[in-house]
mmCIF file of C-alpha atoms in Angstrom:
data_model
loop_
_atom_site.group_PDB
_atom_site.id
_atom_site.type_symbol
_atom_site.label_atom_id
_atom_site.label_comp_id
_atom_site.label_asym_id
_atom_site.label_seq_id
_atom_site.Cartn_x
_atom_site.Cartn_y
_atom_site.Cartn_z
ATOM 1 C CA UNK A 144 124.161 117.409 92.885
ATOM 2 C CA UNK A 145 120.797 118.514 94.148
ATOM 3 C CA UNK A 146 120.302 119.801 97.713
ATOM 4 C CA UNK A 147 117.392 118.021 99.160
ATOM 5 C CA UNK A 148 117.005 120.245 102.323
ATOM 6 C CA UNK A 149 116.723 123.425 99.407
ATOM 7 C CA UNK A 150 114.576 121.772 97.306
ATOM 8 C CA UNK A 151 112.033 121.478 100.131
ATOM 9 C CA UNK A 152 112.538 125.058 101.697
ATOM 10 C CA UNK A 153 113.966 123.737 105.077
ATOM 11 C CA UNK A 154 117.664 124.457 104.640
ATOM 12 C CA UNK A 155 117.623 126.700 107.583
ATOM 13 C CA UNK A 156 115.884 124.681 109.884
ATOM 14 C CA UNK A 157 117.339 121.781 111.520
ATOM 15 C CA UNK A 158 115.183 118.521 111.953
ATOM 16 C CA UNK A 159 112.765 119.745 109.444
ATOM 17 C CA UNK A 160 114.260 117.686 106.526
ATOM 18 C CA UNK A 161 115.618 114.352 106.733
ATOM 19 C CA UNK A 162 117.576 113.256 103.752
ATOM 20 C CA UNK A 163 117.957 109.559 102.394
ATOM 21 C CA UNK A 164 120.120 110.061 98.352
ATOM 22 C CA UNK A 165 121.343 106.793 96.381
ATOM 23 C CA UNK A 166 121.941 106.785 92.240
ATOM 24 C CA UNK A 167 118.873 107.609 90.760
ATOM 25 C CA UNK A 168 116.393 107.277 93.829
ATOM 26 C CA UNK A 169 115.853 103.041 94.108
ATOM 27 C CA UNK A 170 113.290 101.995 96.080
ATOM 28 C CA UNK A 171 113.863 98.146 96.180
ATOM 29 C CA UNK A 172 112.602 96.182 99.185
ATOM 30 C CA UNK A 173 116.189 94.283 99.535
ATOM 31 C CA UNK A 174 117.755 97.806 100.298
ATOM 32 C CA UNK A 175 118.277 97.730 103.897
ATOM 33 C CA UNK A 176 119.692 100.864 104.199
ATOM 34 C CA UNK A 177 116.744 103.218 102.701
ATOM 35 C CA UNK A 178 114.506 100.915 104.447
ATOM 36 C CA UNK A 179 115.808 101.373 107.918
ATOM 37 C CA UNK A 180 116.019 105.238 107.181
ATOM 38 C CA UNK A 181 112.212 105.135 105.808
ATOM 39 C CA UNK A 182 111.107 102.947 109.322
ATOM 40 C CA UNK A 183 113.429 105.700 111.287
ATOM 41 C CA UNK A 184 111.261 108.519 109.673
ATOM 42 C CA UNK A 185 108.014 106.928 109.694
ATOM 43 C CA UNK A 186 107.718 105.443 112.628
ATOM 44 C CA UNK A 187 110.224 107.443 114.826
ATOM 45 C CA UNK A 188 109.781 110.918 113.435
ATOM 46 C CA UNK A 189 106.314 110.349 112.397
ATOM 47 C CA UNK A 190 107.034 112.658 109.209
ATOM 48 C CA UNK A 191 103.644 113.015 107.419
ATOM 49 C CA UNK A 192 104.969 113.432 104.016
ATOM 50 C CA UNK A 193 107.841 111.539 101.816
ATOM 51 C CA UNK A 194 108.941 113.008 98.894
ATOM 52 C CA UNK A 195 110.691 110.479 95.910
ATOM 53 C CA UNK A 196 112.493 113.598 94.306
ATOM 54 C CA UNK A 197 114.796 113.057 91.345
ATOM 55 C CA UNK A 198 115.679 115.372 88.326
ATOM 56 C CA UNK A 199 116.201 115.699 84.723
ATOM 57 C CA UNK A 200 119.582 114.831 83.382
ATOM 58 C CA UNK A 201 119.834 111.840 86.371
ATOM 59 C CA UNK A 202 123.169 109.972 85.697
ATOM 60 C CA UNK A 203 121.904 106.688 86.948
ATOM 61 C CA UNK A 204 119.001 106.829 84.413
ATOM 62 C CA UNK A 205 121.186 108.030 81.612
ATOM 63 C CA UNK A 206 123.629 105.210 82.214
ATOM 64 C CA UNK A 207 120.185 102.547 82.755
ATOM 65 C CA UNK A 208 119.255 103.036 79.385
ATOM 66 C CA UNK A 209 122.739 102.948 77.503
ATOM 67 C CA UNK A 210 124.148 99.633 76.842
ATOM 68 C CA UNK A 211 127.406 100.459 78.608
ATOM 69 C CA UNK A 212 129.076 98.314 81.322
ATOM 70 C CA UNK A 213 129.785 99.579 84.385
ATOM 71 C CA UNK A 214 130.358 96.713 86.959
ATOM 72 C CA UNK A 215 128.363 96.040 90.048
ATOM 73 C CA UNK A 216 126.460 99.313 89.503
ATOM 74 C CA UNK A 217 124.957 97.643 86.027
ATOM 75 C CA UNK A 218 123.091 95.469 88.814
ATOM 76 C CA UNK A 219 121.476 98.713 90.778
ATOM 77 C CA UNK A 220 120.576 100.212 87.517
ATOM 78 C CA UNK A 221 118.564 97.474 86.110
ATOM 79 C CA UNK A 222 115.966 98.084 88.316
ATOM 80 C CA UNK A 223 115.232 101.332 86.028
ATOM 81 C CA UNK A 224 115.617 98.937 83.087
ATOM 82 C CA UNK A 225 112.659 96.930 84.316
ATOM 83 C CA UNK A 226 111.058 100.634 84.208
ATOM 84 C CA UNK A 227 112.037 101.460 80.636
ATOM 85 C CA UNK A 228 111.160 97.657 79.884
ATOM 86 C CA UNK A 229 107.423 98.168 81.403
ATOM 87 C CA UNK A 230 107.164 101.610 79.588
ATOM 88 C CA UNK A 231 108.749 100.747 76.387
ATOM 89 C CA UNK A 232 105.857 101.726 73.988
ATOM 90 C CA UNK A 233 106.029 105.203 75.468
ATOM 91 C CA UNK A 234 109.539 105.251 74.666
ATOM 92 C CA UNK A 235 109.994 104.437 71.487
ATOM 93 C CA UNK A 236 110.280 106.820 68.811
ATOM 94 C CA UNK A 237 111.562 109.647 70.894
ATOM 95 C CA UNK A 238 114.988 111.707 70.434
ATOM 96 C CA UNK A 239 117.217 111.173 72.974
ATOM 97 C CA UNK A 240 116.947 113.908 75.269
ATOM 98 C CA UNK A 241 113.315 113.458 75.403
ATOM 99 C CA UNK A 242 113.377 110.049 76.239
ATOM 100 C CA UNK A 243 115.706 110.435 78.840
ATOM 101 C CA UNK A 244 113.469 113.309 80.524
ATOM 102 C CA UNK A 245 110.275 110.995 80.033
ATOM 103 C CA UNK A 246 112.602 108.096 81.408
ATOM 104 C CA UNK A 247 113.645 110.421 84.146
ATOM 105 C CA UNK A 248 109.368 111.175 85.350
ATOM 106 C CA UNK A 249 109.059 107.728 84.901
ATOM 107 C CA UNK A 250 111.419 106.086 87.506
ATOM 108 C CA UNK A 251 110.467 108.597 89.865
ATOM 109 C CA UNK A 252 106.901 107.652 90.004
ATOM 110 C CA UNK A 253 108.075 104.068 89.789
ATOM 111 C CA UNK A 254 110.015 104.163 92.680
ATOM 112 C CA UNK A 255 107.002 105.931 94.300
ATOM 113 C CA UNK A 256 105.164 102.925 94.141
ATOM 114 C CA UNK A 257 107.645 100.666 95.434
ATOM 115 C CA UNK A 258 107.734 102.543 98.322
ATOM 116 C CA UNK A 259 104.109 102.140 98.880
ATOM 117 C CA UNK A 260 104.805 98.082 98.665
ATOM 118 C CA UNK A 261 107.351 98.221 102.041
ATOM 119 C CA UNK A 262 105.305 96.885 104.579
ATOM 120 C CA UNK A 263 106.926 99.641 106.647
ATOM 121 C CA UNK A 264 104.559 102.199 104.691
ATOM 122 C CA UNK A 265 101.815 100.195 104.808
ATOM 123 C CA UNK A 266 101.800 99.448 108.561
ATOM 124 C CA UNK A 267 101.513 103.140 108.941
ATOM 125 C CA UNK A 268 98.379 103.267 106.977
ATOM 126 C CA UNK A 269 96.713 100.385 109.008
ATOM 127 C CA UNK A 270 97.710 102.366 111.751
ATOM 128 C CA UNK A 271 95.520 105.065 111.041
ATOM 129 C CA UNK A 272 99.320 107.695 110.505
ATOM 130 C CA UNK A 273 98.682 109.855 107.966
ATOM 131 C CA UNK A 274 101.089 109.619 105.703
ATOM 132 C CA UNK A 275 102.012 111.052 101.900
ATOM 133 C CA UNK A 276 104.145 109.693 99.520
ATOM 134 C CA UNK A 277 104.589 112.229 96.400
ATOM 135 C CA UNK A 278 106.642 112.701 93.607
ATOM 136 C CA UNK A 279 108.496 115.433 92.021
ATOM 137 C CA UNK A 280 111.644 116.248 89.940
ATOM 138 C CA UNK A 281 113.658 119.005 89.341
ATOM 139 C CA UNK A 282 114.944 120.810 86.715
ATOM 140 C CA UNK A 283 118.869 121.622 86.969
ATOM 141 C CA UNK A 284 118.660 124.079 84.068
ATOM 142 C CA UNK A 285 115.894 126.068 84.715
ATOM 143 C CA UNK A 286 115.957 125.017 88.686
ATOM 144 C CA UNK A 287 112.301 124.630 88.545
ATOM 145 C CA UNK A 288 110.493 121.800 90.465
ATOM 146 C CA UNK A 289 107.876 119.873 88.851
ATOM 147 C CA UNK A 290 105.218 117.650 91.112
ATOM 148 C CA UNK A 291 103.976 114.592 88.625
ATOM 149 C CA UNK A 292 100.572 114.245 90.176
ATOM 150 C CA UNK A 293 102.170 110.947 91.868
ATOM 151 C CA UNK A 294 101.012 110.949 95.380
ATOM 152 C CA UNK A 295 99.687 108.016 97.127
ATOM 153 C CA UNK A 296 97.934 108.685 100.802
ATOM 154 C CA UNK A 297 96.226 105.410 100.729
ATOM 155 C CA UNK A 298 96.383 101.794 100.787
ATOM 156 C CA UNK A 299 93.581 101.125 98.180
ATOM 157 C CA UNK A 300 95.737 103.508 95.645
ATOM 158 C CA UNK A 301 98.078 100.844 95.006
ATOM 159 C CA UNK A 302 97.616 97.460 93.660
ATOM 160 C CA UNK A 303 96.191 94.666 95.214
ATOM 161 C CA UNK A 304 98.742 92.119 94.497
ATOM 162 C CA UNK A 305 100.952 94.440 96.473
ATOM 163 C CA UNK A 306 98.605 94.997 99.388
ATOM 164 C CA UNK A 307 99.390 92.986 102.865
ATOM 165 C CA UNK A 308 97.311 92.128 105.867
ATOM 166 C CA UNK A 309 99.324 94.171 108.093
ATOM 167 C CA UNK A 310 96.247 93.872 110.868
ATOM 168 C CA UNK A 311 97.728 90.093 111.577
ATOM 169 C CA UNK A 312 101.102 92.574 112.823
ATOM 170 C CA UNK A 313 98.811 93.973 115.557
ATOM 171 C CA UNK A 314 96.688 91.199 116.672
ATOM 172 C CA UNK A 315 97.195 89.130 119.488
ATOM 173 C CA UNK A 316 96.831 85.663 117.663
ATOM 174 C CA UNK A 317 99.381 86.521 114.395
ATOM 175 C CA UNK A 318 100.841 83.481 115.178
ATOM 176 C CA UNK A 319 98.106 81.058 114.251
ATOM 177 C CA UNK A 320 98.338 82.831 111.028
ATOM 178 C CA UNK A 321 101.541 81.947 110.059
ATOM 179 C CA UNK A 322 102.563 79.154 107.584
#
């Protein structure tokens, strides 16, 4: 198990880290729970930077791309089978242990993204909060951490079918918008 509060160099000092851990990081947008600690840090806090940190060797990916039933969990882990399914050209051909590192950098940035598509992220663009989404993973053997040149600061980095009018939130008439 990986220590978030290490990783990030704030072990010692309380309030500086704040934590939210499921198998193998899933951002979905039916997941009440990481959503209501994401608002809670967002818009509470007002942290400036989320970090979608997972690491090589992730049970949760290993198990995603096996063909071994698990029960309910098989349902949580197909969203990193809808990664491996979008990435599949980049994962064929290569030995196991390779593929499950690639597989590894691959659902983190994923679940970057989907964080990006919460309207609870978004608002706090539109809202002028400056606010970083990155994301890294970690090495339990060597205990190195890698960044993967995933961070998103901005609404425009993310794509347009994903992007909401979240100015109808904050305008007086949002009601005569609705359906």
């Amino acid at each position: 198990s990986v220590v978030g509060s290490a990783i990030c160099g704030c072990e010692h000092r309380t309030g500086e880290g704040f934590v939210d851990r499921n198998v193998a990081n899933v951002v979905t947008h039916t997941d009440f729970n990481c959503l209501s600690v994401v608002q809670y840090a967002v818009e509470v806090l007002k942290v400036k930077h989320i970090i979608v940190c997972g690491h090589y060797g992730c049970g949760g990916v290993i198990a995603a791309l096996g063909r071994q039933k698990y029960g309910l969990i098989d349902n949580w882990l197909r969203h990193i089978q809808d990664v491996a399914s979008l990435h599949h050209k980049q994962l064929e051909g290569l030995e196991l242990k390779a593929k499950q590192d690639l597989m590894c950098e691959l659902n983190v940035k994923a679940q970057v993204f989907d964080l990006c598509y919460t309207t609870i992220v978004q608002d706090a663009w539109m809202r002028g909060q400056e606010l970083n989404v990155h994301g890294w993973i970690y090495s339990l053997s060597n205990g190195l951490l890698k960044d993967l040149d995933t961070t998103v600061t901005q609404l425009d980095q993310i794509s347009d079918i994903y992007q909401m009018d979240c100015l109808l939130l904050y305008t007086s008439d949002a009601a005569d918008h609705l359906p």
